[in-house]
Coordinates of C-alpha atoms in Angstrom, one line a residue:
M208 CA 210.8 45.3 58.9
R209 CA 213.9 43.1 58.3
I210 CA 217.2 44.7 59.2
G211 CA 220.5 43.4 58.0
L212 CA 223.0 44.2 60.9
L213 CA 226.6 44.3 59.6
T214 CA 229.3 44.0 62.2
D215 CA 233.1 43.7 62.2
G216 CA 234.9 41.9 65.1
G217 CA 231.9 42.3 67.5
Y218 CA 228.3 41.1 67.8
P219 CA 227.3 38.2 68.0
Y220 CA 230.7 37.1 69.3
A221 CA 231.3 37.2 73.0
T222 CA 234.3 39.5 72.6
G223 CA 234.9 42.5 70.4
E224 CA 233.8 46.0 69.7
S225 CA 230.3 47.4 70.1
R226 CA 228.9 44.0 71.1
L227 CA 227.0 45.4 74.1
W228 CA 225.5 48.2 72.1
C229 CA 224.4 45.9 69.3
D230 CA 222.8 43.5 71.7
R231 CA 220.9 46.3 73.4
L232 CA 219.8 47.6 70.0
V233 CA 218.5 44.2 68.8
R234 CA 216.7 43.4 72.1
G235 CA 215.3 46.9 72.4
L236 CA 213.7 46.9 68.9
A237 CA 211.9 43.7 69.2
Q238 CA 209.3 44.7 66.7
H239 CA 211.8 44.3 63.9
E240 CA 213.5 41.1 62.5
F241 CA 217.3 41.1 62.4
D242 CA 219.6 39.2 60.1
L243 CA 223.2 39.3 61.3
F244 CA 226.1 39.5 58.9
A245 CA 229.3 39.3 61.1
L246 CA 233.0 39.4 60.2
S247 CA 235.3 37.8 62.8
R248 CA 238.8 39.1 63.6
S249 CA 240.6 36.0 64.9
A250 CA 240.4 32.3 65.6
E251 CA 240.4 33.1 69.3
Q252 CA 237.3 35.3 68.9
E253 CA 235.4 32.5 67.1
A254 CA 236.5 30.0 69.7
Q255 CA 234.9 32.0 72.5
G256 CA 231.5 31.6 70.8
W257 CA 228.5 33.9 70.6
V258 CA 226.4 35.7 73.1
Q259 CA 222.8 34.4 73.6
L260 CA 220.7 35.8 70.8
P261 CA 217.1 37.0 71.2
A262 CA 214.2 35.5 69.2
Q263 CA 214.1 38.4 66.7
V264 CA 217.4 37.4 65.3
S265 CA 216.2 35.1 62.4
R266 CA 219.5 34.4 60.7
V267 CA 223.3 34.7 61.3
R268 CA 225.9 34.6 58.6
T269 CA 229.6 34.8 59.6
A270 CA 232.9 35.1 57.7
P271 CA 236.5 35.5 58.9
L272 CA 238.7 38.5 58.0
W273 CA 241.6 36.2 58.8
T274 CA 243.1 32.9 57.7
A275 CA 244.9 30.3 59.7
D276 CA 248.2 30.8 57.9
E277 CA 248.4 34.6 57.5
D278 CA 250.5 37.1 59.4
T279 CA 249.1 40.3 58.0
L280 CA 251.7 43.1 57.7
G281 CA 254.1 40.8 59.6
L282 CA 257.6 39.9 58.7
H283 CA 256.6 36.5 57.3
A284 CA 253.7 37.6 55.1
P285 CA 255.9 39.1 52.3
R286 CA 258.0 35.9 52.2
R287 CA 254.9 33.7 51.8
L288 CA 253.6 36.1 49.1
L289 CA 256.9 36.1 47.3
A290 CA 256.9 32.3 47.2
R291 CA 253.4 32.4 45.8
L292 CA 254.5 34.8 43.1
L293 CA 257.4 32.6 42.2
T294 CA 255.0 29.6 41.8
G295 CA 252.6 31.6 39.6
G296 CA 249.7 31.7 42.0
G297 CA 246.9 34.3 41.4
V298 CA 244.8 35.2 38.5
R299 CA 245.7 32.1 36.5
S300 CA 242.6 30.5 38.0
Y301 CA 240.6 33.0 35.9
G302 CA 239.9 32.6 32.2
R303 CA 241.3 35.1 29.7
R304 CA 238.3 37.4 29.8
E305 CA 238.1 37.4 33.5
R306 CA 241.9 38.2 33.7
R307 CA 241.4 41.2 31.5
R308 CA 238.5 42.4 33.7
F309 CA 240.6 41.9 36.8
V310 CA 243.5 43.9 35.3
T311 CA 241.2 46.7 34.3
H312 CA 239.4 47.0 37.6
F313 CA 242.5 46.5 39.8
T314 CA 244.4 49.1 37.8
A315 CA 241.7 51.7 38.4
L316 CA 241.7 50.9 42.2
A317 CA 245.5 51.0 42.4
T318 CA 245.8 54.2 40.4
S319 CA 243.3 55.9 42.8
V320 CA 245.1 54.7 45.9
C321 CA 248.6 55.7 44.7
A322 CA 247.4 59.0 43.3
A323 CA 245.5 60.0 46.4
G324 CA 247.4 63.4 46.6
A325 CA 249.9 65.0 48.8
T326 CA 249.5 64.5 52.6
G327 CA 251.4 65.7 55.6
G328 CA 255.0 66.4 54.7
E329 CA 254.3 65.9 50.9
Q330 CA 252.3 69.1 50.6
D331 CA 253.8 71.8 48.5
E332 CA 254.1 75.4 49.6
R333 CA 252.1 77.0 46.8
G334 CA 252.1 80.7 47.9
E335 CA 250.0 82.9 45.7
G336 CA 248.6 80.1 43.6
A337 CA 247.1 78.4 46.6
D338 CA 243.5 78.8 45.4
A339 CA 244.1 77.6 41.9
A340 CA 246.1 74.7 43.3
A341 CA 243.3 73.8 45.7
G342 CA 240.9 73.7 42.8
E343 CA 243.2 71.4 40.9
D344 CA 243.6 69.2 44.0
A345 CA 239.8 69.0 44.4
A346 CA 239.3 68.0 40.7
A347 CA 242.1 65.4 41.0
A348 CA 240.5 64.0 44.2
R349 CA 237.1 63.7 42.5
A350 CA 238.8 61.9 39.6
A351 CA 240.6 59.5 42.0
D352 CA 237.3 58.8 43.8
A353 CA 235.7 57.9 40.5
R354 CA 238.5 55.5 39.6
F355 CA 238.3 54.0 43.1
T356 CA 234.6 53.3 42.8
E357 CA 235.0 51.9 39.3
G358 CA 237.7 49.5 40.5
L359 CA 235.9 48.5 43.7
Y360 CA 232.6 47.7 42.2
G361 CA 234.2 46.1 39.2
L362 CA 236.1 43.7 41.4
A363 CA 232.9 43.1 43.4
E364 CA 231.0 42.1 40.3
L365 CA 233.8 39.9 39.1
A366 CA 233.9 38.2 42.5
C367 CA 230.1 37.6 42.6
E368 CA 230.1 36.2 39.0
H369 CA 233.1 33.9 39.4
G370 CA 233.0 32.8 43.1
G371 CA 235.3 35.3 44.6
L372 CA 238.8 36.7 44.0
P373 CA 240.9 33.5 44.4
A374 CA 244.3 34.8 45.5
A375 CA 244.1 37.4 42.7
L376 CA 244.7 40.4 45.0
R377 CA 248.0 38.7 46.1
S378 CA 249.1 37.7 42.6
E379 CA 252.1 38.7 40.6
T380 CA 249.8 40.6 38.3
A381 CA 248.4 42.6 41.2
V382 CA 251.8 43.5 42.5
R383 CA 253.1 44.6 39.1
I384 CA 250.0 46.8 38.6
L385 CA 250.5 48.3 42.0
E386 CA 254.2 48.9 41.3
A387 CA 253.4 50.7 38.0
A388 CA 250.8 52.9 39.8
C389 CA 253.4 53.8 42.5
R390 CA 256.0 54.8 39.9
A391 CA 253.5 56.8 37.7
P392 CA 253.8 60.6 37.6
G393 CA 251.7 62.5 40.1
T394 CA 252.0 60.1 43.0
G395 CA 253.4 61.2 46.3
R396 CA 257.0 61.0 47.1
T397 CA 256.5 58.5 49.9
V398 CA 254.5 56.1 47.7
Q399 CA 257.1 56.3 45.0
T400 CA 259.7 54.9 47.3
A401 CA 257.7 51.6 47.9
T402 CA 259.8 48.5 47.5
V403 CA 258.6 45.0 46.5
P404 CA 258.3 43.9 50.2
D405 CA 256.2 47.1 50.8
L406 CA 253.9 46.2 47.9
L407 CA 253.6 42.6 49.2
A408 CA 252.7 43.8 52.7
F409 CA 250.1 46.2 51.3
T410 CA 248.5 43.7 49.0
A411 CA 248.3 41.3 52.0
E412 CA 246.3 43.8 54.0
L413 CA 244.2 44.8 50.9
D414 CA 243.3 41.2 50.5
R415 CA 242.1 41.0 54.1
V416 CA 240.1 44.2 54.0
L417 CA 238.4 43.4 50.6
R418 CA 237.6 39.8 51.7
P419 CA 233.9 40.7 52.0
L420 CA 233.8 41.1 48.2
S421 CA 234.2 37.4 47.8
L422 CA 231.4 36.3 50.2
D423 CA 228.2 34.5 49.1
W424 CA 225.9 37.1 50.9
Y425 CA 224.8 38.9 47.7
D426 CA 221.7 37.2 46.5
E427 CA 217.9 37.6 46.9
E428 CA 217.9 35.2 49.9
S429 CA 220.6 37.0 51.9
L430 CA 221.3 40.8 51.7
G431 CA 218.8 41.1 48.9
A432 CA 216.0 40.1 51.3
V433 CA 216.5 42.8 53.9
D434 CA 214.7 46.1 54.0
L435 CA 217.7 48.1 55.5
C436 CA 221.4 47.5 56.0
H437 CA 222.7 48.9 59.3
A438 CA 226.6 48.9 59.4
T439 CA 227.8 49.2 63.0
S440 CA 231.1 50.7 61.8
G441 CA 232.8 51.9 58.6
G442 CA 235.6 50.0 56.8
A443 CA 235.1 46.3 56.1
A444 CA 231.8 46.1 57.9
A445 CA 230.2 48.6 55.5
L446 CA 231.4 46.9 52.4
P447 CA 228.5 44.3 52.3
G448 CA 226.2 47.3 52.7
L449 CA 227.7 49.1 49.7
L450 CA 227.2 46.0 47.6
A451 CA 223.7 45.4 48.8
K452 CA 222.8 48.9 47.8
R453 CA 224.5 48.6 44.4
F454 CA 223.0 45.2 43.5
F455 CA 219.6 45.4 45.2
G456 CA 219.0 49.1 46.1
V457 CA 218.9 48.4 49.8
P458 CA 219.4 51.6 51.8
L459 CA 222.5 51.8 54.0
L460 CA 222.7 53.3 57.5
V461 CA 226.2 53.7 59.0
T462 CA 226.8 54.1 62.7
E463 CA 230.3 54.9 63.9
H464 CA 231.0 55.4 67.6
A465 CA 234.7 55.6 66.7
V466 CA 235.5 56.7 63.2
Q467 CA 237.2 53.7 61.4
L468 CA 239.5 56.0 59.5
R469 CA 240.7 57.7 62.7
A470 CA 241.2 54.4 64.4
H471 CA 243.3 53.3 61.4
Y472 CA 245.5 56.4 61.7
L473 CA 246.0 55.8 65.4
A474 CA 246.7 52.1 65.0
A475 CA 249.2 52.6 62.1
T476 CA 251.6 54.5 64.3
G477 CA 252.3 51.4 66.4
R478 CA 252.7 48.9 63.6
P479 CA 256.2 47.8 62.4
V480 CA 255.6 48.8 58.8
S481 CA 257.4 51.2 56.5
A482 CA 256.3 54.7 55.6
P483 CA 255.1 53.7 52.0
V484 CA 252.9 51.0 53.4
R485 CA 251.4 53.4 55.9
A486 CA 250.8 55.9 53.1
L487 CA 249.1 53.4 50.9
L488 CA 246.9 52.1 53.6
A489 CA 245.9 55.6 54.7
N490 CA 245.0 56.5 51.1
F491 CA 243.0 53.3 50.6
H492 CA 241.0 53.7 53.9
G493 CA 240.4 57.3 53.1
R494 CA 238.9 56.5 49.7
L495 CA 236.8 53.7 51.2
A496 CA 235.5 56.0 53.9
T497 CA 234.6 58.6 51.3
E498 CA 232.6 56.1 49.3
V499 CA 230.8 54.7 52.3
Y500 CA 229.7 58.2 53.4
R501 CA 228.6 59.0 49.9
Q502 CA 226.4 56.0 49.5
A503 CA 225.0 56.0 53.0
A504 CA 221.4 57.2 53.3
L505 CA 222.2 58.4 56.8
I506 CA 225.3 58.5 59.0
T507 CA 224.9 58.4 62.8
P508 CA 228.2 59.2 64.7
G509 CA 228.3 58.6 68.4
N510 CA 229.4 62.2 69.2
T511 CA 230.3 65.5 67.6
H512 CA 234.0 64.7 67.6
A513 CA 233.4 61.7 65.4
R514 CA 231.0 63.8 63.3
R515 CA 233.8 66.3 62.5
W516 CA 236.0 63.5 61.3
Q517 CA 233.2 62.1 59.1
E518 CA 232.5 65.5 57.5
R519 CA 236.2 66.1 56.9
C520 CA 236.3 62.7 55.1
G521 CA 233.5 63.8 52.7
A522 CA 230.3 63.1 54.6
E523 CA 227.5 65.5 53.6
P524 CA 226.4 67.4 56.8
A525 CA 222.8 67.0 55.9
K526 CA 223.2 63.2 56.1
V527 CA 224.9 63.2 59.5
R528 CA 222.9 62.9 62.7
T529 CA 224.6 62.5 66.1
V530 CA 223.1 59.7 68.2
Y531 CA 224.9 59.1 71.5
P532 CA 225.5 55.5 72.4
G533 CA 223.1 54.3 75.1
M534 CA 224.6 53.1 78.3
E535 CA 222.9 51.1 81.1
S536 CA 222.3 53.4 84.0
G537 CA 220.4 51.1 86.4
R538 CA 223.4 49.6 88.1
F539 CA 224.6 53.1 89.1
A540 CA 221.1 54.3 90.4
A541 CA 221.7 53.4 94.0
L542 CA 225.0 55.3 94.2
G543 CA 223.8 58.2 92.1
E544 CA 220.7 58.8 94.4
S545 CA 222.6 58.3 97.7
E546 CA 224.2 61.0 99.8
D547 CA 227.6 59.2 99.8
D548 CA 230.3 61.6 98.7
G549 CA 233.0 59.0 98.4
G550 CA 235.4 60.5 100.8
P551 CA 236.6 64.1 100.6
D552 CA 240.3 63.3 100.2
T553 CA 240.3 60.5 97.5
L554 CA 240.8 60.8 93.8
V555 CA 239.6 57.8 91.6
W556 CA 240.7 56.8 88.1
V557 CA 238.8 53.9 86.4
G558 CA 239.5 52.4 83.1
R559 CA 241.8 50.2 81.0
I560 CA 245.5 50.8 81.8
E561 CA 247.4 51.7 78.6
P562 CA 249.7 54.5 77.4
A563 CA 246.8 56.5 75.8
K564 CA 245.3 57.0 79.3
D565 CA 248.5 58.9 80.4
L566 CA 248.7 57.7 84.0
I567 CA 252.2 59.0 84.1
A568 CA 250.8 62.6 83.9
L569 CA 248.2 61.7 86.5
L570 CA 250.9 60.4 89.0
H571 CA 253.0 63.6 88.5
A572 CA 249.8 65.7 89.1
F573 CA 249.0 63.7 92.2
A574 CA 252.5 64.5 93.5
E575 CA 251.5 68.2 93.3
V576 CA 248.2 67.4 95.1
R577 CA 250.0 65.7 97.9
R578 CA 252.3 68.7 98.5
A579 CA 249.2 70.8 99.1
E580 CA 247.0 68.1 100.7
P581 CA 249.1 65.5 102.6
D582 CA 246.1 63.3 103.4
A583 CA 245.0 62.9 99.8
R584 CA 244.9 59.5 98.2
L585 CA 244.7 58.2 94.6
R586 CA 243.0 54.9 93.7
I587 CA 243.7 53.6 90.2
I588 CA 241.2 50.9 89.4
G589 CA 241.4 48.8 86.2
A590 CA 243.1 46.0 84.4
P591 CA 246.0 46.5 81.9
A592 CA 245.2 46.3 78.2
Q593 CA 245.7 42.9 76.6
G594 CA 249.1 42.1 75.3
H595 CA 252.6 42.8 76.4
E596 CA 252.3 46.6 76.0
G597 CA 249.5 46.9 78.7
A598 CA 251.4 44.8 81.2
T599 CA 254.7 46.7 80.6
Y600 CA 252.9 50.1 81.0
L601 CA 251.3 48.9 84.3
A602 CA 254.7 47.9 85.6
H603 CA 256.1 51.3 84.7
C604 CA 253.3 53.1 86.5
R605 CA 253.8 51.0 89.6
A606 CA 257.5 51.8 89.6
L607 CA 256.9 55.5 89.2
A608 CA 254.3 55.5 92.0
A609 CA 256.8 53.8 94.3
Q610 CA 259.5 56.3 93.3
L611 CA 257.3 59.4 93.8
F612 CA 255.5 58.2 96.9
P613 CA 257.7 56.0 99.2
D614 CA 255.7 54.0 101.7
E615 CA 254.8 56.2 104.6
A616 CA 254.4 55.1 108.3
A617 CA 253.0 57.0 111.3
D618 CA 255.9 55.9 113.5
A619 CA 258.8 53.5 113.7
H620 CA 256.6 50.6 114.7
A621 CA 253.8 51.0 112.0
V622 CA 253.6 49.3 108.6
G623 CA 254.3 51.7 105.7
D624 CA 251.5 52.6 103.4
N625 CA 251.5 54.1 99.9
P626 CA 248.9 56.9 99.0
V627 CA 248.6 55.4 95.5
S628 CA 246.9 52.0 95.1
F629 CA 246.5 49.9 92.0
E630 CA 243.3 47.8 92.1
D631 CA 241.0 45.8 89.8
I632 CA 237.3 45.4 89.7
G633 CA 236.4 42.2 91.6
D634 CA 238.9 42.7 94.4
A635 CA 237.7 42.6 98.0
D636 CA 237.5 46.4 98.2
V637 CA 236.0 46.9 94.7
P638 CA 233.5 44.1 94.1
D639 CA 231.8 45.8 91.2
L640 CA 232.0 48.8 88.8
A641 CA 229.6 51.0 90.9
Q642 CA 231.9 50.5 94.0
A643 CA 234.8 51.6 91.9
Y644 CA 233.2 55.1 91.5
A645 CA 232.1 55.1 95.1
A646 CA 235.7 54.8 96.2
G647 CA 236.4 58.5 95.9
G648 CA 234.8 61.9 95.8
V649 CA 236.4 63.1 92.5
V650 CA 236.8 61.0 89.3
V651 CA 239.8 61.8 87.1
L652 CA 240.3 61.2 83.4
S653 CA 243.9 62.0 82.2
S654 CA 243.8 60.6 78.6
V655 CA 245.7 62.0 75.7
V656 CA 243.6 60.1 73.2
E657 CA 239.9 59.4 73.7
G658 CA 236.8 58.8 71.6
F659 CA 233.6 58.7 73.5
P660 CA 234.7 58.6 77.2
I661 CA 232.6 55.8 78.7
S662 CA 234.1 55.9 82.1
L663 CA 233.2 59.6 82.3
V664 CA 229.6 58.9 81.6
E665 CA 229.6 56.2 84.2
A666 CA 231.0 58.6 86.7
M667 CA 228.2 61.1 85.8
F668 CA 225.5 58.4 86.3
C669 CA 227.0 57.9 89.8
G670 CA 226.7 61.7 90.6
R671 CA 230.4 62.2 90.8
A672 CA 232.3 65.4 90.1
T673 CA 234.9 65.0 87.5
V674 CA 238.2 66.4 86.3
S675 CA 239.1 65.5 82.7
T676 CA 241.5 66.4 79.9
D677 CA 240.2 68.1 76.8
V678 CA 240.5 65.2 74.3
G679 CA 238.0 63.5 72.0
A680 CA 234.3 64.1 73.0
V681 CA 235.1 65.0 76.6
V682 CA 233.9 68.6 76.5
E683 CA 230.8 67.5 74.6
V684 CA 229.9 64.8 77.2
I685 CA 230.7 67.0 80.3
G686 CA 228.8 70.0 79.0
G687 CA 229.9 72.3 81.9
T688 CA 229.2 69.7 84.7
G689 CA 232.9 69.1 85.4
L690 CA 236.3 70.6 85.2
V691 CA 238.3 70.2 81.9
V692 CA 242.1 70.9 81.6
P693 CA 244.6 70.6 78.7
P694 CA 246.1 67.1 78.2
R695 CA 249.7 66.5 79.2
N696 CA 249.6 69.2 81.8
P697 CA 250.1 67.8 85.3
R698 CA 250.1 71.2 86.9
A699 CA 246.7 72.1 85.5
L700 CA 245.3 68.7 86.4
A701 CA 246.6 69.0 90.0
D702 CA 245.0 72.5 90.4
A703 CA 241.6 71.3 89.2
C704 CA 241.7 68.3 91.5
L705 CA 242.6 70.5 94.4
A706 CA 239.8 73.0 93.6
L707 CA 237.2 70.2 94.0
L708 CA 238.8 68.4 96.9
R709 CA 238.7 71.7 98.9
D710 CA 235.1 72.6 98.0
P711 CA 232.6 69.9 99.0
E712 CA 229.6 72.0 98.0
R713 CA 230.9 72.5 94.5
R714 CA 231.6 68.8 94.2
A715 CA 228.0 68.0 95.2
R716 CA 226.6 70.6 92.8
L717 CA 228.6 69.4 89.9
G718 CA 227.9 65.8 90.6
A719 CA 224.1 66.4 90.7
A720 CA 224.2 68.3 87.4
A721 CA 226.4 65.6 85.8
R722 CA 223.9 62.9 86.8
A723 CA 221.0 64.9 85.4
R724 CA 222.8 65.4 82.1
A725 CA 223.8 61.8 81.7
L726 CA 220.2 60.6 82.4
E727 CA 218.9 63.0 79.8
L728 CA 221.4 62.2 77.0
F729 CA 223.2 58.9 77.4
T730 CA 220.7 56.2 78.4
V731 CA 219.8 53.1 76.5
E732 CA 216.2 54.4 76.2
Q733 CA 217.1 57.6 74.3
N734 CA 219.4 55.6 71.9
L735 CA 216.6 53.1 71.1
A736 CA 214.1 55.8 70.6
A737 CA 216.4 57.5 68.1
F738 CA 217.0 54.4 66.0
R739 CA 213.4 53.4 66.2
G740 CA 212.6 56.7 64.4
I741 CA 215.5 56.4 62.0
Y742 CA 214.6 53.0 60.8
L743 CA 211.0 54.1 60.0
E744 CA 212.3 57.3 58.4
L745 CA 214.7 55.5 56.0
I746 CA 212.2 52.9 55.0
A747 CA 209.7 55.6 54.3
Q748 CA 212.1 57.4 52.0
A749 CA 213.5 54.3 50.3
P750 CA 212.4 53.7 46.7
V751 CA 210.3 50.6 46.0
R752 CA 212.6 47.7 45.0
R753 CA 209.9 45.5 43.4
A754 CA 207.7 46.0 40.3
P755 CA 204.6 48.0 41.1
A756 CA 201.2 46.3 40.8
P757 CA 198.6 47.7 38.5
V758 CA 195.6 49.6 39.9
A759 CA 192.4 47.5 39.6
G760 CA 190.5 48.4 36.4
S761 CA 193.0 50.9 35.1
G762 CA 195.9 48.8 33.9
G763 CA 198.4 51.4 35.1
P764 CA 200.9 51.2 37.9
R765 CA 199.8 51.7 41.5
P766 CA 201.1 55.0 42.9
F767 CA 202.4 53.5 46.1
A768 CA 203.6 49.9 45.6
T769 CA 204.4 49.4 49.3
P770 CA 202.0 51.5 51.4
P771 CA 202.4 51.7 55.2
E772 CA 199.6 49.2 55.6
A773 CA 201.8 46.5 54.1
H774 CA 203.8 46.5 57.3
V775 CA 200.7 46.1 59.6
L776 CA 199.9 42.5 60.7
G777 CA 196.7 41.2 59.0
L778 CA 195.1 41.1 55.6
W779 CA 193.8 44.1 53.7
P780 CA 190.0 44.4 53.8
D781 CA 189.5 44.6 50.0
E782 CA 190.9 41.8 47.8
D783 CA 190.4 43.9 44.6
F784 CA 193.4 46.2 45.4
G785 CA 197.0 45.4 45.7
P786 CA 199.0 42.2 45.1
E787 CA 198.0 38.7 46.2
P788 CA 198.2 38.0 49.9
D789 CA 201.4 36.0 49.7
E790 CA 203.1 39.0 47.9
R791 CA 201.9 41.8 50.2
T792 CA 202.4 40.1 53.6
P793 CA 205.8 41.0 55.1
S794 CA 208.3 38.2 55.6
W795 CA 208.2 38.6 59.4
A796 CA 204.4 38.6 59.5
G797 CA 203.8 35.0 58.5
A798 CA 200.3 33.6 57.6
R799 CA 197.5 35.0 59.7
G800 CA 193.7 34.5 59.7
A801 CA 191.3 37.1 58.5
G802 CA 190.3 38.0 62.0
D803 CA 193.9 38.3 63.3
G804 CA 195.6 41.6 63.8
D805 CA 192.5 43.8 63.5
V806 CA 193.2 47.4 64.6

């Protein structure tokens, strides 16, 4: 079958999210044909090029979610947009009828986003009328969802018919509609305080997220030609899948290893934007997530933690199926099968150095460990996150380590040594990732925010005992094969580390159990097997998208217009039944002789 793989900021680009998982999926399901529809995040990502694509990728369509002159949500964007408003840019490129359609559809979208209901500090204390108020809120939410879909698909149809939405989402008309929606009765207090710069900043981000509506992917030769759309994330990546289903009836499969809405919430806290902009963006992304989950034929979260988020955002539990992301286990096989315990006195942390990993708590916990076990050592292995924040956080951690653990020397003539070391993979002592986990007997994860803990699974493949904080999908991944403590609790983290450092038999037992669990649940093979079955299941359940051929001699429609045999290479034995050969042969099968493909 032909799969339309929808990506946002990842595959086939050499950098970005989920690129390794997508590449393994495409290469592992070689019996299918893949068309890639990829959205890029930046000029730097496009400049680094693509990964080498396998033969089963028949076509690649790309589009940017950025423009060379934009600074989305930055300080300069509102100024540029204000200048555009003053010069009259926007919907004037439409005719009168198209302008009326844009006003109607954008009003519906803006009203739903601004009237998304009270959240957080805007919730009322309803007391005895809580049940009745909850029913009213549910009815209002359903009405807002209906307005959102009306506006979204109306704008999509307008864009398809008239070559996109040329600056309309950033026009004066759009800003005035949004301002009226924010001031309307029933909106939240935070949204009502939005100023014109806030509205300009929101429309700039809205224009970026809705840019897929203006692409030329929605015809019979592009997304209309695929049998199944597989979105590798929610949000902007799923928008083409929504339109493919609406215009052509193509079933949509959504895979989220990290829930896009949750990622937006986490990222919003670090952005220099006002509270009204954050509220508007949260409402919009929440409505979009609800529609994506409603239209998806199946949703495959990467863990139960992500599944809970999806169900909270409106996903039907019957349509949600957890599929763990497959990881390559072969490079850890030698270490996992060896008797090397990594040294009884060494703790190892492996990952990307950033504030969410809470290395500050780890260093304070290690100070407690050193008081009880003076020979203990801590090796922190990894590079800082890209950008100024990662480098600053690494410098802060180094300074704290120097303060907590002054260099120690055995005597007056020896060189001092620090029990905490900061290293990177590729250094002389850590040539590769497997050697990083081999550097110690206990692997520690101290995060305060985590999705699917990849470093934890890698440690399990290596047969290492682990101590982790209870965040994200950690407990689900560990499953009783390691110790788990509350986050932001250095004392509990230290006690768990000491328990394993002092008990080598327990370390070995937990490490063996962890490796067995990882090999059972988290390999590439189990991931490919799951999606191989899911693809066939969704195609089997999808309605026929072409006119059924008549049964020979009856004049009536054939009961099954696309039977399973249509996907088997070779011609049917009886030319009296079914459509002509060029109509029944799958696009990926090509022309074959009568004797080819006999089963």
